[in-house]
mmCIF file of C-alpha atoms in Angstrom:
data_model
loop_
_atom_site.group_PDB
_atom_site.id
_atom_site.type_symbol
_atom_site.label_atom_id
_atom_site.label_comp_id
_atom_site.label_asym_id
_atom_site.label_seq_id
_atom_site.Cartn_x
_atom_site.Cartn_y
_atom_site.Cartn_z
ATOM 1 C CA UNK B 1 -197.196 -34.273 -109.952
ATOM 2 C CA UNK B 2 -196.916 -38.157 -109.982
ATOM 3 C CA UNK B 3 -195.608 -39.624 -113.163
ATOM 4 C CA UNK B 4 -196.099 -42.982 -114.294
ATOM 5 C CA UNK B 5 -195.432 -45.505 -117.396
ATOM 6 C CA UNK B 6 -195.047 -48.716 -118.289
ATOM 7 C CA UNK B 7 -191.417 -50.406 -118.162
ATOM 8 C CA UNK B 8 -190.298 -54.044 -119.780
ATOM 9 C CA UNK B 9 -188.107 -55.553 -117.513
ATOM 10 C CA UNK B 10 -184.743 -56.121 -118.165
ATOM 11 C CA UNK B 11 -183.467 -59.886 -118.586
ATOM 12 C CA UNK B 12 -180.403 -59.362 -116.245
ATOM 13 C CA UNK B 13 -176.481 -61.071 -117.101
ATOM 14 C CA UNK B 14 -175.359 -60.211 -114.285
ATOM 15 C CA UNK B 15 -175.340 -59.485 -110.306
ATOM 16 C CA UNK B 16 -174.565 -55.881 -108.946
ATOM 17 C CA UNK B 17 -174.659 -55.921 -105.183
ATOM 18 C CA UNK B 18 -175.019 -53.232 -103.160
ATOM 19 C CA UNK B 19 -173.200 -53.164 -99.187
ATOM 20 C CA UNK B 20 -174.447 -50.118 -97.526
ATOM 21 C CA UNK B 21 -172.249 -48.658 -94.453
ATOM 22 C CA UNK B 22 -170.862 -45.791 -92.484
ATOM 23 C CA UNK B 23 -167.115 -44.912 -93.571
ATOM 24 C CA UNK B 24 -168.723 -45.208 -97.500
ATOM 25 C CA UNK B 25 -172.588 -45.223 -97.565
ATOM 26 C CA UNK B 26 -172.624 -47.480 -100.617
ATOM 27 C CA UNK B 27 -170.015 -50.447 -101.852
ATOM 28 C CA UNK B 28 -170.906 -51.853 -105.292
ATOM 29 C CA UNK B 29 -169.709 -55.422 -106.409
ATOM 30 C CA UNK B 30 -170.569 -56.457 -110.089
ATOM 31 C CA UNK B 31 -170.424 -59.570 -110.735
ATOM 32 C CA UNK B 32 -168.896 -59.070 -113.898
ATOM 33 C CA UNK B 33 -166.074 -57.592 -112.196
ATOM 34 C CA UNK B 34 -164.771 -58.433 -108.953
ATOM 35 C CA UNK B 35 -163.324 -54.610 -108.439
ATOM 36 C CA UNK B 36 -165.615 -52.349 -105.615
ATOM 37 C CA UNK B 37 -166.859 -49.016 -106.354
ATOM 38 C CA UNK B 38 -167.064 -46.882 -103.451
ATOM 39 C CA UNK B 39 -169.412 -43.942 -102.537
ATOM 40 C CA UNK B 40 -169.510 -41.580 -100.788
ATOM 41 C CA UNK B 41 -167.277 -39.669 -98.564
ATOM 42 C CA UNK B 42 -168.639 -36.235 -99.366
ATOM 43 C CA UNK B 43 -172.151 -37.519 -97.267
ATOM 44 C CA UNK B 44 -169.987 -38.394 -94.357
ATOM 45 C CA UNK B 45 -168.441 -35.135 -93.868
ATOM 46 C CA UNK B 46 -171.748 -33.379 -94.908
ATOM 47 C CA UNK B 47 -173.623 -35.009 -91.897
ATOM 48 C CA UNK B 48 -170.674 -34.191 -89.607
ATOM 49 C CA UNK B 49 -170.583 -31.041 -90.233
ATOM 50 C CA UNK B 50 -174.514 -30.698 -89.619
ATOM 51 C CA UNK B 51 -174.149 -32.281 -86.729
ATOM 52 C CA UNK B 52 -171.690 -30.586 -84.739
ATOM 53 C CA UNK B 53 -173.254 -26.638 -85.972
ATOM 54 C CA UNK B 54 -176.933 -28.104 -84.466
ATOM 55 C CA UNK B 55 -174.912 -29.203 -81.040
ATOM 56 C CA UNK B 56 -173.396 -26.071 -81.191
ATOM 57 C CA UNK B 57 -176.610 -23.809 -82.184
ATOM 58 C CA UNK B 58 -178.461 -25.866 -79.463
ATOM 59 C CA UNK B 59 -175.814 -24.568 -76.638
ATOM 60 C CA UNK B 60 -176.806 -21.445 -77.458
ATOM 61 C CA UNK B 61 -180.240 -21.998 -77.766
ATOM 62 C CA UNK B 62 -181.182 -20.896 -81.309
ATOM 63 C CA UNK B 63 -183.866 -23.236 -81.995
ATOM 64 C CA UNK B 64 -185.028 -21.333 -84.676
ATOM 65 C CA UNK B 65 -181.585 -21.476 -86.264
ATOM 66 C CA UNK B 66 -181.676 -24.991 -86.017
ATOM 67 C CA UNK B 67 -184.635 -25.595 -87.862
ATOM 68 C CA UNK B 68 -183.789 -24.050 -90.725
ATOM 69 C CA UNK B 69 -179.934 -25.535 -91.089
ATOM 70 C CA UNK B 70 -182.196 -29.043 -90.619
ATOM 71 C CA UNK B 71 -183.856 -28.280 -94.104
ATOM 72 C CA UNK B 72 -180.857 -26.740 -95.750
ATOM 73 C CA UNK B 73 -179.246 -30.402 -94.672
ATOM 74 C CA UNK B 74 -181.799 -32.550 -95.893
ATOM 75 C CA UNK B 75 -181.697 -30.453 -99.446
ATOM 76 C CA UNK B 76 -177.644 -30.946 -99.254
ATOM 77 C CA UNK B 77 -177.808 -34.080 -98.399
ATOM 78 C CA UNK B 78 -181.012 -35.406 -100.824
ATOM 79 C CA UNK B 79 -178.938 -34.087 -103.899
ATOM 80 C CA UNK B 80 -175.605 -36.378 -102.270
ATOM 81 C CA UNK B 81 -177.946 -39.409 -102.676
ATOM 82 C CA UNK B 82 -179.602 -38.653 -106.097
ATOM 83 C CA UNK B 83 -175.923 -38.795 -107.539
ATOM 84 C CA UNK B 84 -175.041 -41.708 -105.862
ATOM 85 C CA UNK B 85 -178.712 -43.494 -106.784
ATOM 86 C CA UNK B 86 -178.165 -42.477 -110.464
ATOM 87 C CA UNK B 87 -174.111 -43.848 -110.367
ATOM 88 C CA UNK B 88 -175.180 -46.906 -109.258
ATOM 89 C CA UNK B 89 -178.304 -47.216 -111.956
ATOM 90 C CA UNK B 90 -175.889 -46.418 -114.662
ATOM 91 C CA UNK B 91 -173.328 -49.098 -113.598
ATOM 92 C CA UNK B 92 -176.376 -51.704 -113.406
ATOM 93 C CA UNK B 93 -177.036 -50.942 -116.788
ATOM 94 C CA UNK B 94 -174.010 -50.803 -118.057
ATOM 95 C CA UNK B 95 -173.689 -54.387 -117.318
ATOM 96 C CA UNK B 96 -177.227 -55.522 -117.741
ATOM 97 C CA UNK B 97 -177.616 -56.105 -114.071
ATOM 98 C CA UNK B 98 -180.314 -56.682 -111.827
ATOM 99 C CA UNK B 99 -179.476 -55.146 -108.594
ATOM 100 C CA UNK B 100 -179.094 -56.695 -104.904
ATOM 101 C CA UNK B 101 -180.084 -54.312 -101.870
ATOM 102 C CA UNK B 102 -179.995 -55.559 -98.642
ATOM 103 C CA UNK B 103 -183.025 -55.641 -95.960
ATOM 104 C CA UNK B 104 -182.319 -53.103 -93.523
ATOM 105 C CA UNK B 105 -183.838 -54.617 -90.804
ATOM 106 C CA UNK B 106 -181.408 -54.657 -87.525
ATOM 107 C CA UNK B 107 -178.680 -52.008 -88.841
ATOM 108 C CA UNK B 108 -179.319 -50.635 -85.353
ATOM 109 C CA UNK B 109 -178.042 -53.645 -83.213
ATOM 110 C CA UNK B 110 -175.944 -54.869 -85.046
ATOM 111 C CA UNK B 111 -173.724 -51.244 -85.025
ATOM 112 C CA UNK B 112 -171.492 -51.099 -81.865
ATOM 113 C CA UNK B 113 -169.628 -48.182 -80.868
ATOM 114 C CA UNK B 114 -170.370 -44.425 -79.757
ATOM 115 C CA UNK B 115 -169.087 -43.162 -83.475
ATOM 116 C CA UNK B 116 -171.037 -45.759 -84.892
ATOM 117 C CA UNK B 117 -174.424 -45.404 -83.024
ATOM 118 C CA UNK B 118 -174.293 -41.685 -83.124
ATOM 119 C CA UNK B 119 -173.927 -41.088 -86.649
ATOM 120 C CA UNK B 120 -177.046 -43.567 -86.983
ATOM 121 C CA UNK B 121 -178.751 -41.587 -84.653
ATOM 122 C CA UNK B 122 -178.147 -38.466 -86.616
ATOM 123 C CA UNK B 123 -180.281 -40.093 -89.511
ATOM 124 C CA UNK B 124 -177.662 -41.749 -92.151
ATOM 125 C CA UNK B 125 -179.817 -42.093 -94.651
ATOM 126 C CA UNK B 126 -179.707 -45.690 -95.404
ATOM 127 C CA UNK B 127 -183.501 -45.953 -95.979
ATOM 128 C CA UNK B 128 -183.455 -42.705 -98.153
ATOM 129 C CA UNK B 129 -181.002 -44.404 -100.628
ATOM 130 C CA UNK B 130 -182.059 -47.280 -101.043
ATOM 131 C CA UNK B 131 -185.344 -45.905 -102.430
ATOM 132 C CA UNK B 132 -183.910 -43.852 -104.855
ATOM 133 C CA UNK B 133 -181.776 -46.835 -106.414
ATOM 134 C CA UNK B 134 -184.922 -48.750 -106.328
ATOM 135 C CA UNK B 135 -187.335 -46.281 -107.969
ATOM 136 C CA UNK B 136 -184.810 -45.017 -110.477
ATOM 137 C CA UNK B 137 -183.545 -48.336 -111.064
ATOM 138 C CA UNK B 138 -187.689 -49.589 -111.603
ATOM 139 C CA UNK B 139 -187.582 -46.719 -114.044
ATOM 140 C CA UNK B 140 -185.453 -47.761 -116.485
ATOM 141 C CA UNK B 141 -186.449 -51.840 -116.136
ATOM 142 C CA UNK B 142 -183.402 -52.918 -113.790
ATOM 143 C CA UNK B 143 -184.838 -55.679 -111.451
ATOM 144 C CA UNK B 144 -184.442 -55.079 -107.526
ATOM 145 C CA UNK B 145 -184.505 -57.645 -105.163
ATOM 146 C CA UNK B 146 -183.699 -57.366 -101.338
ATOM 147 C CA UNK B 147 -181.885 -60.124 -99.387
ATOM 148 C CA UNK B 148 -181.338 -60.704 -95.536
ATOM 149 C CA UNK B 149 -177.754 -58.630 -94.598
ATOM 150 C CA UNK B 150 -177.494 -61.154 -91.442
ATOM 151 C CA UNK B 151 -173.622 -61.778 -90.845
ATOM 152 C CA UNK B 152 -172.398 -60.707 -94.362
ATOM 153 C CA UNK B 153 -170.237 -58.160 -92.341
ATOM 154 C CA UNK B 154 -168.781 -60.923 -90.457
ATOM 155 C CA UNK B 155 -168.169 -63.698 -92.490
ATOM 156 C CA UNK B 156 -165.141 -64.491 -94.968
ATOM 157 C CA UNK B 157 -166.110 -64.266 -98.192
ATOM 158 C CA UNK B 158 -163.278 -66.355 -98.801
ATOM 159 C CA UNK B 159 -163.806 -69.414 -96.878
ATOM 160 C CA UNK B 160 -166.982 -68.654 -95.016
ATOM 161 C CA UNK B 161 -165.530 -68.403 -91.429
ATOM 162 C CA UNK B 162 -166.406 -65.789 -88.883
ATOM 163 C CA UNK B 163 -164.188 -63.353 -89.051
ATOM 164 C CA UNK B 164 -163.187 -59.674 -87.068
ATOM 165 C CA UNK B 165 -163.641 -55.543 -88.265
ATOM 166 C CA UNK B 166 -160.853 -53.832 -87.248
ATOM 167 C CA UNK B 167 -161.695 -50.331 -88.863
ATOM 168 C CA UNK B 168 -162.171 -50.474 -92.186
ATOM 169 C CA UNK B 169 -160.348 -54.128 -92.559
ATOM 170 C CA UNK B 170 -162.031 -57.021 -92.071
ATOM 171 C CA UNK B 171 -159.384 -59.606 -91.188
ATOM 172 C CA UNK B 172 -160.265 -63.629 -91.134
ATOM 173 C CA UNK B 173 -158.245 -65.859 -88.647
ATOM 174 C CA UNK B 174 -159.116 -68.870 -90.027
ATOM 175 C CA UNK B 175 -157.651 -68.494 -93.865
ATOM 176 C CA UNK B 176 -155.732 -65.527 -92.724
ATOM 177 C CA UNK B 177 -157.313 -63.213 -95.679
ATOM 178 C CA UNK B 178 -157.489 -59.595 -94.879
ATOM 179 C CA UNK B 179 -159.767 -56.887 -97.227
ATOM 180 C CA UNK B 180 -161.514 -53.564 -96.901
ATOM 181 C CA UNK B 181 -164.626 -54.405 -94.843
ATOM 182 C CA UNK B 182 -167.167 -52.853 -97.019
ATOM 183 C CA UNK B 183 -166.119 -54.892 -99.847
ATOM 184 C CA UNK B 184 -166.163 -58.014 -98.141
ATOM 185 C CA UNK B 185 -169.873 -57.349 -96.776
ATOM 186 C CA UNK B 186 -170.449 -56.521 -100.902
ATOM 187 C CA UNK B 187 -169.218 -59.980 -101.861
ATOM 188 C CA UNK B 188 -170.722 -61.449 -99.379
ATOM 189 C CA UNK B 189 -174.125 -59.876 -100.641
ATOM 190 C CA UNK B 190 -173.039 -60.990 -104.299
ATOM 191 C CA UNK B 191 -172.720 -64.681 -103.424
ATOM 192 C CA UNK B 192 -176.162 -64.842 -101.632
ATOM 193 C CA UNK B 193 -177.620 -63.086 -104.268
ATOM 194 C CA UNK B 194 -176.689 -65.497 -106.588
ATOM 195 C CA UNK B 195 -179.295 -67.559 -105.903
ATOM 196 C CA UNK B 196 -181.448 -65.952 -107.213
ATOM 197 C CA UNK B 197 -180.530 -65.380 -111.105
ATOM 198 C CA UNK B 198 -182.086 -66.780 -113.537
ATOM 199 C CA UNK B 199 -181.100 -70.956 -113.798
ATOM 200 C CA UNK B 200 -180.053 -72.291 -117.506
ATOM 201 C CA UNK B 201 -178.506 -75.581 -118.736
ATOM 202 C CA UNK B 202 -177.402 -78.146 -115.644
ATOM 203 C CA UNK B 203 -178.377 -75.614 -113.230
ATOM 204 C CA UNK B 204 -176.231 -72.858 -113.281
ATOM 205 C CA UNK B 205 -176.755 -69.557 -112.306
ATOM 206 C CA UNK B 206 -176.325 -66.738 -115.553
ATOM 207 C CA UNK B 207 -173.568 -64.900 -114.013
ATOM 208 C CA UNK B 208 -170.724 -64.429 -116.580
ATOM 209 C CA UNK B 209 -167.632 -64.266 -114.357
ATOM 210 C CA UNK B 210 -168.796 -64.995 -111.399
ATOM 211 C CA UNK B 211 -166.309 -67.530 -110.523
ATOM 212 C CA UNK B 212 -163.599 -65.258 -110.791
ATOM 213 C CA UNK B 213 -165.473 -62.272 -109.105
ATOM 214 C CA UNK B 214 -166.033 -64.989 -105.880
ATOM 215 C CA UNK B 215 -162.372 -66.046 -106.138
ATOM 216 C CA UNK B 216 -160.462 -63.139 -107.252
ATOM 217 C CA UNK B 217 -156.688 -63.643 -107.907
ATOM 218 C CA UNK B 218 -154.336 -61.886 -105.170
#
């Protein structure tokens, strides 16, 4: 049964960006507040698990078996996502924010590693997620807009130079500045997203705290 009705859109005050990834499927950066929010481990050890009982079931070939975990998976995992979707909606809202996804063109070369490329492989749901914010995030009026993820993973959010991943840091050898990864890909996704609030007065973007959530203290 489809359901539909008509939704006002929300005049947004703020930027919530969302950095999708492997060790947390979802980093959120509010422009309000320059704090992350992390989700989700439970999804990463949910997919492991999956996939090591099918590589298992498939050496003894029950196919059958197989099958049938695959759907029990997709329900486990679905339900994962929902909560995270809905988490994310309710921060948005909480701070009358429009929302930033990125485009996920390229995920797939841009991933290096055997870790990396096989738990792509397995089907990490990036593409699942991502409509679920955006649907229940239309719902309820939240503007979604997607943006270009092209080097926010290896950039500085700092001072803009290229920088290196090592595990979950992200470490810049130009300014020196070290952070968790994920939530340097989020700012980095928050400051390109600014462009494209709402302008007022001598051209400034409507992003109360901003400043401090691209130059936090520390």
């Amino acid at each position: 049964m489809t359901v539909e009705k008509e939704v006002e859109e929300r005049n947004p005050k703020s930027v919530l960006a969302v950095d999708l990834g492997i060790r947390w499927i979802a980093t959120t950066v509010n422009s309000n507040n320059p704090k992350p929010k992390f989700y989700d481990k439970e999804l990463r050890r949910v997919k492991g698990h999956y996939f090591y009982l099918r590589r298992s079931l498939a050496l003894k070939k029950a196919y059958k078996t197989i099958k049938k975990i695959g759907n029990k998976e997709r329900r486990v995992v679905n339900d994962i996502l929902h909560k995270i979707s809905r988490a994310i909606v309710n921060e948005a809202l909480e701070n009358d924010s429009m929302i930033v996804l990125g485009k996920l063109r390229g995920i797939r070369k841009n991933g290096k590693g055997r870790k990396f490329k096989r738990k792509l492989n397995n089907g990490f749901p990036y593409h699942r997620l991502s409509q679920f914010i955006e649907y229940k995030a239309r719902w309820v009026g939240i503007k979604v807009i997607k943006i270009s993820e092209r080097n926010t993973s290896k950039t500085c959010h700092r001072c803009g130079h290229r920088g290196l991943r090592v595990g979950s840091l992200f470490k810049c050898p130009h300014c020196g500045y070290v952070c968790n990864a994920d939530y340097n890909g989020a700012m980095n996704m928050l400051k390109r997203a600014t462009g494209y609030m709402p302008i007022a007065g001598a051209g400034r973007a409507l992003c109360p705290g901003l400043d401090t959530a691209l130059n936090p203290v520390g």
